[in-house]
Amino acid sequence: MKPLILLDLHAQSEHQQSAPTLMFFGDPHGDLEPVIATVEYFRPEAIVLLGDIQARRPLHIELGPILKLTEVWFIHGNHDTDSVEDFDNLFGSQIADRNLHGRIVEIAGYKVAGLGGIFRSKIWDPRQPIEKAAFQSSDAMRRTMKREERWRDGISRKHRSSIFPADYLQLLRSGPADILVTHEAPSAHAHGWQVVDELAETLGVQLVIHGHHHESHDYLAEGMQSAAAPFRAFGVDMGSHLAWPLGPQEETGSGGPV
Ligand SMILES: [Fe+2]
């Protein structure tokens, strides 16, 4: 595994060094300008959007200026199913196949696992055993619905961004991986989830990066995570990014995502 590094958009000295390999972006909520500007500046090999993208036009059009500069990947967030436009501009875009949800993809030399969406108790409250979930899969839910209750002949648009046990389990059994990206937070966050930790540990990842909460956290540096934890966790705020590998200063626990 390569060493860890954090970069700042305005850190000229860092820019003069080699380009970062991977960059992770907090929830854009329709504003992709910071993503475009950061990619044009740093030229990372690949980027991952951490959900709640809500592109105002199809994502491949919004990110058109950087599609030839970097490899674009994403997970979806709960707000990506808020409206038909939010949904179609992501899941109907020409780069919809770059969704990492429920799978592991080798990106820039790292095996990156993705868990998009959020936990909704109507589907699965992860504080309860997984076998007690109301629905194990979107197919199982769809089968209980009348034709007129369906959206585009499937489950409701809202629950297209709910985490189903089947998606979680499929990912859990797909390891190992190096990095886990999630929309929901791991348990180090006050509103995080133990099952995210369990997923990370089973996959054997070194790093978990999440969005959703609009907060930047370096959980280890902030004392919210033990140095003995099996993985290091970061939260990334909207409009912010985290670069991987991290720098030597972050190895000692100083600094945080920008
Ligand atoms: Fe969210």
PDB file of C-alpha atoms and ligand atoms in Angstrom:
ATOM      1  CA  MET A   1       0.000   0.000   0.000  1.00  0.00           C
ATOM      2  CA  LYS A   2       1.254   3.481  -0.839  1.00  0.00           C
ATOM      3  CA  PRO A   3       1.777   6.056   1.946  1.00  0.00           C
ATOM      4  CA  LEU A   4      -0.949   8.574   2.847  1.00  0.00           C
ATOM      5  CA  ILE A   5      -1.109  12.377   1.658  1.00  0.00           C
ATOM      6  CA  LEU A   6      -3.590  15.252   1.975  1.00  0.00           C
ATOM      7  CA  LEU A   7      -3.497  18.158  -0.430  1.00  0.00           C
ATOM      8  CA  ASP A   8      -4.952  21.665  -0.340  1.00  0.00           C
ATOM      9  CA  LEU A   9      -6.361  23.283  -3.477  1.00  0.00           C
ATOM     10  CA  HIS A  10      -4.305  26.371  -2.748  1.00  0.00           C
ATOM     11  CA  ALA A  11      -1.146  24.633  -1.606  1.00  0.00           C
ATOM     12  CA  GLN A  12       1.222  25.727  -4.340  1.00  0.00           C
ATOM     13  CA  SER A  13       4.112  23.701  -2.973  1.00  0.00           C
ATOM     14  CA  GLU A  14       2.011  20.560  -3.126  1.00  0.00           C
ATOM     15  CA  HIS A  15       0.932  21.365  -6.658  1.00  0.00           C
ATOM     16  CA  GLN A  16       4.537  21.501  -7.722  1.00  0.00           C
ATOM     17  CA  GLN A  17       4.914  17.924  -6.575  1.00  0.00           C
ATOM     18  CA  SER A  18       3.385  14.987  -8.390  1.00  0.00           C
ATOM     19  CA  ALA A  19      -0.360  14.961  -9.077  1.00  0.00           C
ATOM     20  CA  PRO A  20      -2.544  13.110  -6.583  1.00  0.00           C
ATOM     21  CA  THR A  21      -3.706   9.681  -7.584  1.00  0.00           C
ATOM     22  CA  LEU A  22      -7.268   9.854  -6.331  1.00  0.00           C
ATOM     23  CA  MET A  23      -9.484  12.697  -5.149  1.00  0.00           C
ATOM     24  CA  PHE A  24     -12.776  12.363  -3.281  1.00  0.00           C
ATOM     25  CA  PHE A  25     -15.383  15.132  -3.414  1.00  0.00           C
ATOM     26  CA  GLY A  26     -18.087  15.924  -0.866  1.00  0.00           C
ATOM     27  CA  ASP A  27     -21.735  16.209  -1.886  1.00  0.00           C
ATOM     28  CA  PRO A  28     -21.931  18.659  -4.834  1.00  0.00           C
ATOM     29  CA  HIS A  29     -25.709  19.312  -4.546  1.00  0.00           C
ATOM     30  CA  GLY A  30     -25.738  20.661  -8.084  1.00  0.00           C
ATOM     31  CA  ASP A  31     -22.563  22.755  -7.887  1.00  0.00           C
ATOM     32  CA  LEU A  32     -19.871  20.908  -9.816  1.00  0.00           C
ATOM     33  CA  GLU A  33     -17.654  23.953 -10.336  1.00  0.00           C
ATOM     34  CA  PRO A  34     -15.367  23.124  -7.373  1.00  0.00           C
ATOM     35  CA  VAL A  35     -14.911  19.618  -8.801  1.00  0.00           C
ATOM     36  CA  ILE A  36     -14.009  20.941 -12.246  1.00  0.00           C
ATOM     37  CA  ALA A  37     -11.657  23.611 -10.869  1.00  0.00           C
ATOM     38  CA  THR A  38      -9.892  21.146  -8.570  1.00  0.00           C
ATOM     39  CA  VAL A  39      -9.420  18.534 -11.289  1.00  0.00           C
ATOM     40  CA  GLU A  40      -8.122  21.141 -13.742  1.00  0.00           C
ATOM     41  CA  TYR A  41      -5.646  22.282 -11.102  1.00  0.00           C
ATOM     42  CA  PHE A  42      -4.413  18.983  -9.680  1.00  0.00           C
ATOM     43  CA  ARG A  43      -5.038  16.587 -12.581  1.00  0.00           C
ATOM     44  CA  PRO A  44      -5.663  13.488 -10.419  1.00  0.00           C
ATOM     45  CA  GLU A  45      -5.737  10.121 -12.131  1.00  0.00           C
ATOM     46  CA  ALA A  46      -9.301   9.535 -10.963  1.00  0.00           C
ATOM     47  CA  ILE A  47     -12.014  11.120  -8.826  1.00  0.00           C
ATOM     48  CA  VAL A  48     -14.932   9.803  -6.792  1.00  0.00           C
ATOM     49  CA  LEU A  49     -18.017  11.899  -5.993  1.00  0.00           C
ATOM     50  CA  LEU A  50     -19.438  10.922  -2.610  1.00  0.00           C
ATOM     51  CA  GLY A  51     -23.132  11.269  -3.471  1.00  0.00           C
ATOM     52  CA  ASP A  52     -25.883  13.923  -3.418  1.00  0.00           C
ATOM     53  CA  ILE A  53     -24.674  15.041  -6.805  1.00  0.00           C
ATOM     54  CA  GLN A  54     -27.989  16.504  -8.053  1.00  0.00           C
ATOM     55  CA  ALA A  55     -26.486  17.477 -11.395  1.00  0.00           C
ATOM     56  CA  ARG A  56     -28.520  20.235 -13.075  1.00  0.00           C
ATOM     57  CA  ARG A  57     -27.842  18.675 -16.474  1.00  0.00           C
ATOM     58  CA  PRO A  58     -26.810  15.085 -17.300  1.00  0.00           C
ATOM     59  CA  LEU A  59     -23.616  14.380 -15.360  1.00  0.00           C
ATOM     60  CA  HIS A  60     -21.496  13.720 -18.453  1.00  0.00           C
ATOM     61  CA  ILE A  61     -22.433  17.200 -19.689  1.00  0.00           C
ATOM     62  CA  GLU A  62     -21.837  18.899 -16.343  1.00  0.00           C
ATOM     63  CA  LEU A  63     -18.421  17.217 -16.071  1.00  0.00           C
ATOM     64  CA  GLY A  64     -17.691  17.494 -19.788  1.00  0.00           C
ATOM     65  CA  PRO A  65     -14.698  19.835 -19.278  1.00  0.00           C
ATOM     66  CA  ILE A  66     -12.824  17.219 -17.200  1.00  0.00           C
ATOM     67  CA  LEU A  67     -13.883  13.889 -18.673  1.00  0.00           C
ATOM     68  CA  LYS A  68     -10.692  13.725 -20.723  1.00  0.00           C
ATOM     69  CA  LEU A  69      -8.545  14.907 -17.797  1.00  0.00           C
ATOM     70  CA  THR A  70      -9.481  12.299 -15.212  1.00  0.00           C
ATOM     71  CA  GLU A  71     -11.484   9.130 -14.672  1.00  0.00           C
ATOM     72  CA  VAL A  72     -14.836   9.940 -13.031  1.00  0.00           C
ATOM     73  CA  TRP A  73     -16.534   7.605 -10.531  1.00  0.00           C
ATOM     74  CA  PHE A  74     -19.303   8.191  -8.009  1.00  0.00           C
ATOM     75  CA  ILE A  75     -21.732   6.798  -5.501  1.00  0.00           C
ATOM     76  CA  HIS A  76     -25.262   8.147  -5.230  1.00  0.00           C
ATOM     77  CA  GLY A  77     -26.728   9.883  -2.186  1.00  0.00           C
ATOM     78  CA  ASN A  78     -30.223  10.153  -0.757  1.00  0.00           C
ATOM     79  CA  HIS A  79     -30.896  13.419  -2.590  1.00  0.00           C
ATOM     80  CA  ASP A  80     -30.105  11.906  -5.985  1.00  0.00           C
ATOM     81  CA  THR A  81     -33.623  10.512  -6.019  1.00  0.00           C
ATOM     82  CA  ASP A  82     -35.385  13.690  -4.823  1.00  0.00           C
ATOM     83  CA  SER A  83     -36.744  14.624  -8.251  1.00  0.00           C
ATOM     84  CA  VAL A  84     -37.007  13.061 -11.685  1.00  0.00           C
ATOM     85  CA  GLU A  85     -34.335  15.509 -12.859  1.00  0.00           C
ATOM     86  CA  ASP A  86     -31.964  14.564 -10.027  1.00  0.00           C
ATOM     87  CA  PHE A  87     -32.489  10.903 -10.856  1.00  0.00           C
ATOM     88  CA  ASP A  88     -32.241  11.107 -14.626  1.00  0.00           C
ATOM     89  CA  ASN A  89     -29.276  13.470 -14.680  1.00  0.00           C
ATOM     90  CA  LEU A  90     -27.320  10.866 -12.728  1.00  0.00           C
ATOM     91  CA  PHE A  91     -28.727   7.410 -13.458  1.00  0.00           C
ATOM     92  CA  GLY A  92     -29.604   8.334 -17.034  1.00  0.00           C
ATOM     93  CA  SER A  93     -26.310  10.032 -17.887  1.00  0.00           C
ATOM     94  CA  GLN A  94     -23.717   8.567 -20.218  1.00  0.00           C
ATOM     95  CA  ILE A  95     -21.464   7.876 -17.228  1.00  0.00           C
ATOM     96  CA  ALA A  96     -24.148   6.162 -15.139  1.00  0.00           C
ATOM     97  CA  ASP A  97     -22.050   2.986 -15.333  1.00  0.00           C
ATOM     98  CA  ARG A  98     -19.441   4.680 -13.128  1.00  0.00           C
ATOM     99  CA  ASN A  99     -21.596   4.130 -10.050  1.00  0.00           C
ATOM    100  CA  LEU A 100     -19.560   2.132  -7.505  1.00  0.00           C
ATOM    101  CA  HIS A 101     -22.572   1.179  -5.391  1.00  0.00           C
ATOM    102  CA  GLY A 102     -22.481  -2.456  -4.340  1.00  0.00           C
ATOM    103  CA  ARG A 103     -19.234  -3.347  -6.069  1.00  0.00           C
ATOM    104  CA  ILE A 104     -15.467  -3.064  -6.061  1.00  0.00           C
ATOM    105  CA  VAL A 105     -13.602  -1.530  -8.973  1.00  0.00           C
ATOM    106  CA  GLU A 106      -9.862  -1.138  -9.450  1.00  0.00           C
ATOM    107  CA  ILE A 107      -9.293   2.595  -9.870  1.00  0.00           C
ATOM    108  CA  ALA A 108      -5.848   4.112 -10.299  1.00  0.00           C
ATOM    109  CA  GLY A 109      -4.290   0.997  -8.804  1.00  0.00           C
ATOM    110  CA  TYR A 110      -6.597   0.764  -5.765  1.00  0.00           C
ATOM    111  CA  LYS A 111      -9.521  -1.553  -5.203  1.00  0.00           C
ATOM    112  CA  VAL A 112     -12.334   0.872  -4.354  1.00  0.00           C
ATOM    113  CA  ALA A 113     -15.582  -0.420  -2.845  1.00  0.00           C
ATOM    114  CA  GLY A 114     -18.764   1.689  -2.931  1.00  0.00           C
ATOM    115  CA  LEU A 115     -21.898   1.865  -0.800  1.00  0.00           C
ATOM    116  CA  GLY A 116     -24.222   4.609  -2.009  1.00  0.00           C
ATOM    117  CA  GLY A 117     -27.533   5.705  -0.536  1.00  0.00           C
ATOM    118  CA  ILE A 118     -28.726   5.789   3.048  1.00  0.00           C
ATOM    119  CA  PHE A 119     -30.342   3.494   5.570  1.00  0.00           C
ATOM    120  CA  ARG A 120     -34.103   3.923   5.788  1.00  0.00           C
ATOM    121  CA  SER A 121     -35.933   2.000   8.482  1.00  0.00           C
ATOM    122  CA  LYS A 122     -38.802   1.209   6.119  1.00  0.00           C
ATOM    123  CA  ILE A 123     -36.271  -0.955   4.262  1.00  0.00           C
ATOM    124  CA  TRP A 124     -33.603  -1.863   6.808  1.00  0.00           C
ATOM    125  CA  ASP A 125     -32.770  -0.358  10.172  1.00  0.00           C
ATOM    126  CA  PRO A 126     -29.153  -1.526  10.513  1.00  0.00           C
ATOM    127  CA  ARG A 127     -29.397  -1.477  14.298  1.00  0.00           C
ATOM    128  CA  GLN A 128     -31.538  -4.571  13.824  1.00  0.00           C
ATOM    129  CA  PRO A 129     -30.243  -7.909  12.514  1.00  0.00           C
ATOM    130  CA  ILE A 130     -30.069  -7.911   8.741  1.00  0.00           C
ATOM    131  CA  GLU A 131     -32.499 -10.836   8.434  1.00  0.00           C
ATOM    132  CA  LYS A 132     -35.158  -8.716  10.134  1.00  0.00           C
ATOM    133  CA  ALA A 133     -35.100  -6.058   7.411  1.00  0.00           C
ATOM    134  CA  ALA A 134     -38.535  -5.298   5.941  1.00  0.00           C
ATOM    135  CA  PHE A 135     -37.209  -6.027   2.450  1.00  0.00           C
ATOM    136  CA  GLN A 136     -34.039  -7.897   1.561  1.00  0.00           C
ATOM    137  CA  SER A 137     -33.798  -6.496  -1.953  1.00  0.00           C
ATOM    138  CA  SER A 138     -35.419  -3.988  -4.283  1.00  0.00           C
ATOM    139  CA  ASP A 139     -36.830  -6.927  -6.259  1.00  0.00           C
ATOM    140  CA  ALA A 140     -38.459  -8.323  -3.124  1.00  0.00           C
ATOM    141  CA  MET A 141     -40.018  -4.924  -2.456  1.00  0.00           C
ATOM    142  CA  ARG A 142     -41.176  -4.549  -6.044  1.00  0.00           C
ATOM    143  CA  ARG A 143     -42.981  -7.873  -5.906  1.00  0.00           C
ATOM    144  CA  THR A 144     -45.163  -6.585  -3.068  1.00  0.00           C
ATOM    145  CA  MET A 145     -46.245  -3.530  -5.049  1.00  0.00           C
ATOM    146  CA  LYS A 146     -49.212  -3.208  -7.352  1.00  0.00           C
ATOM    147  CA  ARG A 147     -48.465  -2.053 -10.854  1.00  0.00           C
ATOM    148  CA  GLU A 148     -49.992   1.369 -10.204  1.00  0.00           C
ATOM    149  CA  GLU A 149     -47.865   1.833  -7.097  1.00  0.00           C
ATOM    150  CA  ARG A 150     -44.634   1.372  -9.009  1.00  0.00           C
ATOM    151  CA  TRP A 151     -42.401   4.038 -10.467  1.00  0.00           C
ATOM    152  CA  ARG A 152     -41.178   3.161 -13.952  1.00  0.00           C
ATOM    153  CA  ASP A 153     -42.358  -0.366 -13.197  1.00  0.00           C
ATOM    154  CA  GLY A 154     -40.047  -0.651 -10.194  1.00  0.00           C
ATOM    155  CA  ILE A 155     -39.864   0.495  -6.598  1.00  0.00           C
ATOM    156  CA  SER A 156     -40.498   4.135  -5.715  1.00  0.00           C
ATOM    157  CA  ARG A 157     -37.931   6.661  -6.791  1.00  0.00           C
ATOM    158  CA  LYS A 158     -37.167   7.487  -3.165  1.00  0.00           C
ATOM    159  CA  HIS A 159     -36.139   3.954  -2.317  1.00  0.00           C
ATOM    160  CA  ARG A 160     -33.792   3.755  -5.296  1.00  0.00           C
ATOM    161  CA  SER A 161     -31.417   5.526  -2.879  1.00  0.00           C
ATOM    162  CA  SER A 162     -32.163   3.270   0.113  1.00  0.00           C
ATOM    163  CA  ILE A 163     -29.632   0.643   1.125  1.00  0.00           C
ATOM    164  CA  PHE A 164     -31.039  -2.873   0.786  1.00  0.00           C
ATOM    165  CA  PRO A 165     -29.464  -5.815   2.644  1.00  0.00           C
ATOM    166  CA  ALA A 166     -28.800  -7.630  -0.653  1.00  0.00           C
ATOM    167  CA  ASP A 167     -26.638  -4.759  -1.939  1.00  0.00           C
ATOM    168  CA  TYR A 168     -24.742  -4.576   1.338  1.00  0.00           C
ATOM    169  CA  LEU A 169     -24.182  -8.332   1.481  1.00  0.00           C
ATOM    170  CA  GLN A 170     -23.086  -8.515  -2.129  1.00  0.00           C
ATOM    171  CA  LEU A 171     -20.440  -5.916  -1.421  1.00  0.00           C
ATOM    172  CA  LEU A 172     -19.471  -7.574   1.860  1.00  0.00           C
ATOM    173  CA  ARG A 173     -18.728 -10.804  -0.045  1.00  0.00           C
ATOM    174  CA  SER A 174     -16.811  -9.104  -2.835  1.00  0.00           C
ATOM    175  CA  GLY A 175     -13.628  -8.253  -0.907  1.00  0.00           C
ATOM    176  CA  PRO A 176     -10.864  -7.611  -0.380  1.00  0.00           C
ATOM    177  CA  ALA A 177     -10.628  -3.885  -1.121  1.00  0.00           C
ATOM    178  CA  ASP A 178      -8.261  -1.035  -0.266  1.00  0.00           C
ATOM    179  CA  ILE A 179     -10.719   1.857   0.095  1.00  0.00           C
ATOM    180  CA  LEU A 180     -14.426   2.032   0.971  1.00  0.00           C
ATOM    181  CA  VAL A 181     -16.475   5.064  -0.127  1.00  0.00           C
ATOM    182  CA  THR A 182     -19.885   5.514   1.467  1.00  0.00           C
ATOM    183  CA  HIS A 183     -22.564   8.153   1.612  1.00  0.00           C
ATOM    184  CA  GLU A 184     -23.442   7.190   5.183  1.00  0.00           C
ATOM    185  CA  ALA A 185     -20.786   7.630   7.869  1.00  0.00           C
ATOM    186  CA  PRO A 186     -18.969   4.963   9.882  1.00  0.00           C
ATOM    187  CA  SER A 187     -19.600   4.749  13.626  1.00  0.00           C
ATOM    188  CA  ALA A 188     -16.939   7.355  14.483  1.00  0.00           C
ATOM    189  CA  HIS A 189     -19.551   9.955  13.480  1.00  0.00           C
ATOM    190  CA  ALA A 190     -22.362  10.682  15.939  1.00  0.00           C
ATOM    191  CA  HIS A 191     -24.862   9.712  13.253  1.00  0.00           C
ATOM    192  CA  GLY A 192     -22.736   6.942  11.774  1.00  0.00           C
ATOM    193  CA  TRP A 193     -23.326   3.219  11.625  1.00  0.00           C
ATOM    194  CA  GLN A 194     -21.613   0.156  13.047  1.00  0.00           C
ATOM    195  CA  VAL A 195     -22.494  -1.834   9.926  1.00  0.00           C
ATOM    196  CA  VAL A 196     -20.315   0.519   7.877  1.00  0.00           C
ATOM    197  CA  ASP A 197     -17.413  -0.338  10.194  1.00  0.00           C
ATOM    198  CA  GLU A 198     -18.198  -4.041   9.875  1.00  0.00           C
ATOM    199  CA  LEU A 199     -18.238  -3.738   6.096  1.00  0.00           C
ATOM    200  CA  ALA A 200     -14.897  -1.909   6.127  1.00  0.00           C
ATOM    201  CA  GLU A 201     -13.326  -4.492   8.408  1.00  0.00           C
ATOM    202  CA  THR A 202     -14.603  -7.442   6.396  1.00  0.00           C
ATOM    203  CA  LEU A 203     -13.334  -5.906   3.169  1.00  0.00           C
ATOM    204  CA  GLY A 204     -10.000  -5.199   4.871  1.00  0.00           C
ATOM    205  CA  VAL A 205      -9.863  -1.589   3.707  1.00  0.00           C
ATOM    206  CA  GLN A 206      -7.299   0.858   5.031  1.00  0.00           C
ATOM    207  CA  LEU A 207      -9.505   3.880   4.438  1.00  0.00           C
ATOM    208  CA  VAL A 208     -13.198   4.834   4.654  1.00  0.00           C
ATOM    209  CA  ILE A 209     -14.367   8.128   3.141  1.00  0.00           C
ATOM    210  CA  HIS A 210     -17.926   9.390   3.430  1.00  0.00           C
ATOM    211  CA  GLY A 211     -20.128  12.327   2.474  1.00  0.00           C
ATOM    212  CA  HIS A 212     -23.740  13.113   3.479  1.00  0.00           C
ATOM    213  CA  HIS A 213     -23.142  15.105   6.663  1.00  0.00           C
ATOM    214  CA  HIS A 214     -21.507  18.184   5.129  1.00  0.00           C
ATOM    215  CA  GLU A 215     -18.677  18.025   7.607  1.00  0.00           C
ATOM    216  CA  SER A 216     -14.995  17.472   7.053  1.00  0.00           C
ATOM    217  CA  HIS A 217     -13.485  15.104   9.588  1.00  0.00           C
ATOM    218  CA  ASP A 218     -10.175  13.419  10.119  1.00  0.00           C
ATOM    219  CA  TYR A 219     -11.537  11.129  12.795  1.00  0.00           C
ATOM    220  CA  LEU A 220      -8.146   9.954  13.997  1.00  0.00           C
ATOM    221  CA  ALA A 221      -6.690  13.477  14.288  1.00  0.00           C
ATOM    222  CA  GLU A 222      -9.836  14.678  16.050  1.00  0.00           C
ATOM    223  CA  GLY A 223      -9.659  11.898  18.610  1.00  0.00           C
ATOM    224  CA  MET A 224     -12.912  10.387  17.379  1.00  0.00           C
ATOM    225  CA  GLN A 225     -11.164   7.227  16.267  1.00  0.00           C
ATOM    226  CA  SER A 226      -8.518   5.118  18.011  1.00  0.00           C
ATOM    227  CA  ALA A 227      -5.038   4.755  16.512  1.00  0.00           C
ATOM    228  CA  ALA A 228      -5.649   1.023  16.855  1.00  0.00           C
ATOM    229  CA  ALA A 229      -8.702   1.175  14.564  1.00  0.00           C
ATOM    230  CA  PRO A 230      -8.385  -1.224  11.622  1.00  0.00           C
ATOM    231  CA  PHE A 231      -9.070   1.560   9.106  1.00  0.00           C
ATOM    232  CA  ARG A 232      -8.737   5.325   8.971  1.00  0.00           C
ATOM    233  CA  ALA A 233     -11.908   7.357   8.389  1.00  0.00           C
ATOM    234  CA  PHE A 234     -12.553  10.766   6.849  1.00  0.00           C
ATOM    235  CA  GLY A 235     -15.657  12.810   6.203  1.00  0.00           C
ATOM    236  CA  VAL A 236     -15.638  15.291   3.324  1.00  0.00           C
ATOM    237  CA  ASP A 237     -17.774  18.445   3.337  1.00  0.00           C
ATOM    238  CA  MET A 238     -19.677  19.712   0.307  1.00  0.00           C
ATOM    239  CA  GLY A 239     -17.382  21.794  -1.897  1.00  0.00           C
ATOM    240  CA  SER A 240     -14.343  20.103  -0.329  1.00  0.00           C
ATOM    241  CA  HIS A 241     -12.100  17.264  -1.332  1.00  0.00           C
ATOM    242  CA  LEU A 242      -9.692  14.713   0.066  1.00  0.00           C
ATOM    243  CA  ALA A 243      -6.666  13.477  -1.850  1.00  0.00           C
ATOM    244  CA  TRP A 244      -5.147  10.021  -1.645  1.00  0.00           C
ATOM    245  CA  PRO A 245      -2.434   9.082  -0.890  1.00  0.00           C
ATOM    246  CA  LEU A 246      -2.245  11.269   2.228  1.00  0.00           C
ATOM    247  CA  GLY A 247       0.885  13.217   3.141  1.00  0.00           C
ATOM    248  CA  PRO A 248       3.459  12.570   5.863  1.00  0.00           C
ATOM    249  CA  GLN A 249       1.911  15.298   8.077  1.00  0.00           C
ATOM    250  CA  GLU A 250      -1.339  13.375   8.171  1.00  0.00           C
ATOM    251  CA  GLU A 251       0.452  10.201   9.186  1.00  0.00           C
ATOM    252  CA  THR A 252       1.072  11.893  12.523  1.00  0.00           C
ATOM    253  CA  GLY A 253      -2.537  12.961  12.828  1.00  0.00           C
ATOM    254  CA  SER A 254      -2.196  16.721  12.143  1.00  0.00           C
ATOM    255  CA  GLY A 255      -4.333  18.434   9.550  1.00  0.00           C
ATOM    256  CA  GLY A 256      -7.531  17.262   7.916  1.00  0.00           C
ATOM    257  CA  PRO A 257      -9.367  17.184   4.640  1.00  0.00           C
ATOM    258  CA  VAL A 258      -9.819  20.493   2.826  1.00  0.00           C
TER     259      VAL A 258
HETATM  260 FE    FE B   1     -27.001  12.856   1.801  1.00  0.00          FE
END
